[in-house]
PDB file of C-alpha atoms in Angstrom:
ATOM      1  CA  UNK P1183     -11.218   8.584  -2.197  1.00  0.00           C
ATOM      2  CA  UNK P1184      -8.357   8.164   0.241  1.00  0.00           C
ATOM      3  CA  UNK P1185      -8.813   5.838   3.164  1.00  0.00           C
ATOM      4  CA  UNK P1186      -7.411   7.041   6.438  1.00  0.00           C
ATOM      5  CA  UNK P1187      -6.908   4.879   9.434  1.00  0.00           C
ATOM      6  CA  UNK P1188      -5.457   6.001  12.720  1.00  0.00           C
ATOM      7  CA  UNK P1189      -3.625   3.433  14.766  1.00  0.00           C
ATOM      8  CA  UNK P1190      -2.971   3.969  18.428  1.00  0.00           C
ATOM      9  CA  UNK P1191      -1.003   1.336  20.250  1.00  0.00           C
ATOM     10  CA  UNK P1192       1.529   2.045  22.883  1.00  0.00           C
ATOM     11  CA  UNK P1193       3.935  -0.107  24.765  1.00  0.00           C
ATOM     12  CA  UNK P1194       6.619   0.683  27.276  1.00  0.00           C
ATOM     13  CA  UNK P1195       9.527  -0.437  25.072  1.00  0.00           C
ATOM     14  CA  UNK P1196       8.308   0.366  21.570  1.00  0.00           C
ATOM     15  CA  UNK P1197       9.825   3.498  20.111  1.00  0.00           C
ATOM     16  CA  UNK P1198       8.663   3.591  16.505  1.00  0.00           C
ATOM     17  CA  UNK P1199       4.986   2.851  16.005  1.00  0.00           C
ATOM     18  CA  UNK P1200       2.640   3.443  13.111  1.00  0.00           C
ATOM     19  CA  UNK P1201       0.071   6.005  14.144  1.00  0.00           C
ATOM     20  CA  UNK P1202      -1.691   6.176  10.787  1.00  0.00           C
ATOM     21  CA  UNK P1203      -1.537   5.367   7.104  1.00  0.00           C
ATOM     22  CA  UNK P1204      -3.268   6.085   3.822  1.00  0.00           C
ATOM     23  CA  UNK P1205      -2.897   5.070   0.207  1.00  0.00           C
ATOM     24  CA  UNK P1206       0.246   7.149  -0.327  1.00  0.00           C
ATOM     25  CA  UNK P1207       1.754   7.689   3.126  1.00  0.00           C
ATOM     26  CA  UNK P1208       2.394   6.257   6.564  1.00  0.00           C
ATOM     27  CA  UNK P1209       2.659   8.049   9.884  1.00  0.00           C
ATOM     28  CA  UNK P1210       5.281   6.967  12.388  1.00  0.00           C
ATOM     29  CA  UNK P1211       5.039   8.554  15.822  1.00  0.00           C
ATOM     30  CA  UNK P1212       2.674  11.133  14.277  1.00  0.00           C
ATOM     31  CA  UNK P1213       5.153  12.158  11.560  1.00  0.00           C
ATOM     32  CA  UNK P1214       4.043  11.673   7.956  1.00  0.00           C
ATOM     33  CA  UNK P1215       6.266   9.895   5.396  1.00  0.00           C
ATOM     34  CA  UNK P1216       5.416   9.637   1.719  1.00  0.00           C
ATOM     35  CA  UNK P1217       8.403   7.604   0.521  1.00  0.00           C
ATOM     36  CA  UNK P1218       9.644   4.041   0.907  1.00  0.00           C
ATOM     37  CA  UNK P1219      11.411   3.312   4.183  1.00  0.00           C
ATOM     38  CA  UNK P1220      12.367   0.680   6.740  1.00  0.00           C
ATOM     39  CA  UNK P1221      11.084   0.840  10.302  1.00  0.00           C
ATOM     40  CA  UNK P1222      12.472  -1.036  13.294  1.00  0.00           C
ATOM     41  CA  UNK P1223      11.430  -0.483  16.911  1.00  0.00           C
ATOM     42  CA  UNK P1224      14.619   1.458  17.637  1.00  0.00           C
ATOM     43  CA  UNK P1225      15.572   2.771  14.214  1.00  0.00           C
ATOM     44  CA  UNK P1226      14.032   4.505  11.214  1.00  0.00           C
ATOM     45  CA  UNK P1227      15.774   4.239   7.864  1.00  0.00           C
ATOM     46  CA  UNK P1228      14.447   6.822   5.459  1.00  0.00           C
ATOM     47  CA  UNK P1229      17.130   6.342   2.823  1.00  0.00           C
ATOM     48  CA  UNK P1230      16.065   2.847   1.669  1.00  0.00           C
ATOM     49  CA  UNK P1231      16.826   2.867  -2.026  1.00  0.00           C
ATOM     50  CA  UNK P1232      13.868   0.696  -3.038  1.00  0.00           C
ATOM     51  CA  UNK P1233      11.397   3.109  -4.593  1.00  0.00           C
ATOM     52  CA  UNK P1234       9.045   0.898  -6.623  1.00  0.00           C
ATOM     53  CA  UNK P1235       8.200  -2.784  -6.798  1.00  0.00           C
ATOM     54  CA  UNK P1236       9.605  -2.980 -10.316  1.00  0.00           C
ATOM     55  CA  UNK P1237      13.003  -1.638  -9.170  1.00  0.00           C
ATOM     56  CA  UNK P1238      13.517  -4.235  -6.418  1.00  0.00           C
ATOM     57  CA  UNK P1239      16.806  -6.102  -6.501  1.00  0.00           C
ATOM     58  CA  UNK P1240      18.776  -8.389  -4.198  1.00  0.00           C
ATOM     59  CA  UNK P1241      20.775  -5.475  -2.760  1.00  0.00           C
ATOM     60  CA  UNK P1242      17.596  -3.988  -1.273  1.00  0.00           C
ATOM     61  CA  UNK P1243      17.033  -7.172   0.708  1.00  0.00           C
ATOM     62  CA  UNK P1244      20.728  -7.570   1.548  1.00  0.00           C
ATOM     63  CA  UNK P1245      20.516  -4.174   3.235  1.00  0.00           C
ATOM     64  CA  UNK P1246      17.594  -5.387   5.349  1.00  0.00           C
ATOM     65  CA  UNK P1247      19.646  -8.456   6.281  1.00  0.00           C
ATOM     66  CA  UNK P1248      22.417  -6.179   7.593  1.00  0.00           C
ATOM     67  CA  UNK P1249      19.937  -4.745  10.126  1.00  0.00           C
ATOM     68  CA  UNK P1250      19.654  -8.181  11.761  1.00  0.00           C
ATOM     69  CA  UNK P1251      15.887  -8.312  12.276  1.00  0.00           C
ATOM     70  CA  UNK P1252      14.121 -11.349  13.636  1.00  0.00           C
ATOM     71  CA  UNK P1253      11.384 -10.967  11.029  1.00  0.00           C
ATOM     72  CA  UNK P1254      10.706  -8.749   8.013  1.00  0.00           C
ATOM     73  CA  UNK P1255       7.278  -7.454   7.052  1.00  0.00           C
ATOM     74  CA  UNK P1256       7.496  -6.421   3.420  1.00  0.00           C
ATOM     75  CA  UNK P1257       4.732  -3.966   2.531  1.00  0.00           C
ATOM     76  CA  UNK P1258       4.278  -3.877  -1.232  1.00  0.00           C
ATOM     77  CA  UNK P1259       2.157  -0.732  -1.456  1.00  0.00           C
ATOM     78  CA  UNK P1260      -1.604  -0.535  -1.871  1.00  0.00           C
ATOM     79  CA  UNK P1261      -1.707  -3.923  -3.617  1.00  0.00           C
ATOM     80  CA  UNK P1262      -0.267  -7.235  -2.473  1.00  0.00           C
ATOM     81  CA  UNK P1263       2.480  -8.362  -4.849  1.00  0.00           C
ATOM     82  CA  UNK P1264       4.991 -11.142  -4.312  1.00  0.00           C
ATOM     83  CA  UNK P1265       8.670 -10.536  -5.086  1.00  0.00           C
ATOM     84  CA  UNK P1266      10.646 -13.135  -7.003  1.00  0.00           C
ATOM     85  CA  UNK P1267      12.014 -15.716  -4.516  1.00  0.00           C
ATOM     86  CA  UNK P1268      15.573 -14.931  -5.627  1.00  0.00           C
ATOM     87  CA  UNK P1269      15.224 -11.437  -4.140  1.00  0.00           C
ATOM     88  CA  UNK P1270      14.466 -12.661  -0.629  1.00  0.00           C
ATOM     89  CA  UNK P1271      16.712 -15.731  -0.640  1.00  0.00           C
ATOM     90  CA  UNK P1272      19.416 -14.102   1.535  1.00  0.00           C
ATOM     91  CA  UNK P1273      16.893 -13.458   4.310  1.00  0.00           C
ATOM     92  CA  UNK P1274      15.478 -16.960   4.210  1.00  0.00           C
ATOM     93  CA  UNK P1275      18.900 -18.604   4.096  1.00  0.00           C
ATOM     94  CA  UNK P1276      19.906 -16.553   7.150  1.00  0.00           C
ATOM     95  CA  UNK P1277      16.891 -17.779   9.108  1.00  0.00           C
ATOM     96  CA  UNK P1278      15.041 -14.466   8.997  1.00  0.00           C
ATOM     97  CA  UNK P1279      11.327 -14.790   8.437  1.00  0.00           C
ATOM     98  CA  UNK P1280       9.708 -12.654   5.759  1.00  0.00           C
ATOM     99  CA  UNK P1281       6.015 -11.982   5.353  1.00  0.00           C
ATOM    100  CA  UNK P1282       4.739 -10.197   2.263  1.00  0.00           C
ATOM    101  CA  UNK P1283       1.573  -8.122   2.530  1.00  0.00           C
ATOM    102  CA  UNK P1284       0.153  -4.805   1.420  1.00  0.00           C
ATOM    103  CA  UNK P1285       1.582  -1.812   3.251  1.00  0.00           C
ATOM    104  CA  UNK P1286      -1.517  -1.199   5.392  1.00  0.00           C
ATOM    105  CA  UNK P1287      -1.415  -4.777   6.708  1.00  0.00           C
ATOM    106  CA  UNK P1288       2.334  -4.460   7.319  1.00  0.00           C
ATOM    107  CA  UNK P1289       1.739  -1.355   9.471  1.00  0.00           C
ATOM    108  CA  UNK P1290      -0.874  -3.110  11.598  1.00  0.00           C
ATOM    109  CA  UNK P1291       1.193  -6.282  11.967  1.00  0.00           C
ATOM    110  CA  UNK P1292       4.340  -4.331  12.840  1.00  0.00           C
ATOM    111  CA  UNK P1293       2.592  -2.579  15.740  1.00  0.00           C
ATOM    112  CA  UNK P1294       1.438  -5.895  17.179  1.00  0.00           C
ATOM    113  CA  UNK P1295       4.847  -7.574  16.888  1.00  0.00           C
ATOM    114  CA  UNK P1296       6.654  -4.502  18.181  1.00  0.00           C
ATOM    115  CA  UNK P1297       4.369  -4.418  21.231  1.00  0.00           C
ATOM    116  CA  UNK P1298       5.441  -8.029  21.847  1.00  0.00           C
ATOM    117  CA  UNK P1299       9.040  -6.734  21.910  1.00  0.00           C
ATOM    118  CA  UNK P1300       9.974  -8.602  18.738  1.00  0.00           C
ATOM    119  CA  UNK P1301      12.880  -7.318  16.617  1.00  0.00           C
ATOM    120  CA  UNK P1302      10.716  -6.762  13.560  1.00  0.00           C
ATOM    121  CA  UNK P1303      11.545  -4.689  10.491  1.00  0.00           C
ATOM    122  CA  UNK P1304       8.837  -3.220   8.288  1.00  0.00           C
ATOM    123  CA  UNK P1305      10.224  -2.583   4.802  1.00  0.00           C
ATOM    124  CA  UNK P1306       7.586  -0.499   3.075  1.00  0.00           C
ATOM    125  CA  UNK P1307       7.054   0.603  -0.486  1.00  0.00           C
ATOM    126  CA  UNK P1308       5.005   3.789  -0.499  1.00  0.00           C
TER     127      UNK P1308
END
């Protein structure tokens, strides 16, 4: 059985917000996405090459670093899984915070931080 949750949070400066999610998709501004992506308040990156947790490599996180976020929320899919510390080292060494959580939690947390006008990036495995 698929769980569906609708999220409605609006703020005057937030552009990209999660408006829903399920086990195999997220909705951003009421548009459904069923593939891995990176979401920032002012930018949506659909071509993130990370497809599965097993395929993760340092280049995936280097790309996130190039976006210059203040903090990264890494959503690992339906289940919380922690990446090897070597993969996220570039973010940490650059002073960028990273929080690892399941994708549903990353969606909820992103909306809160975005409403606070934080430069947050949600990197999500779907």
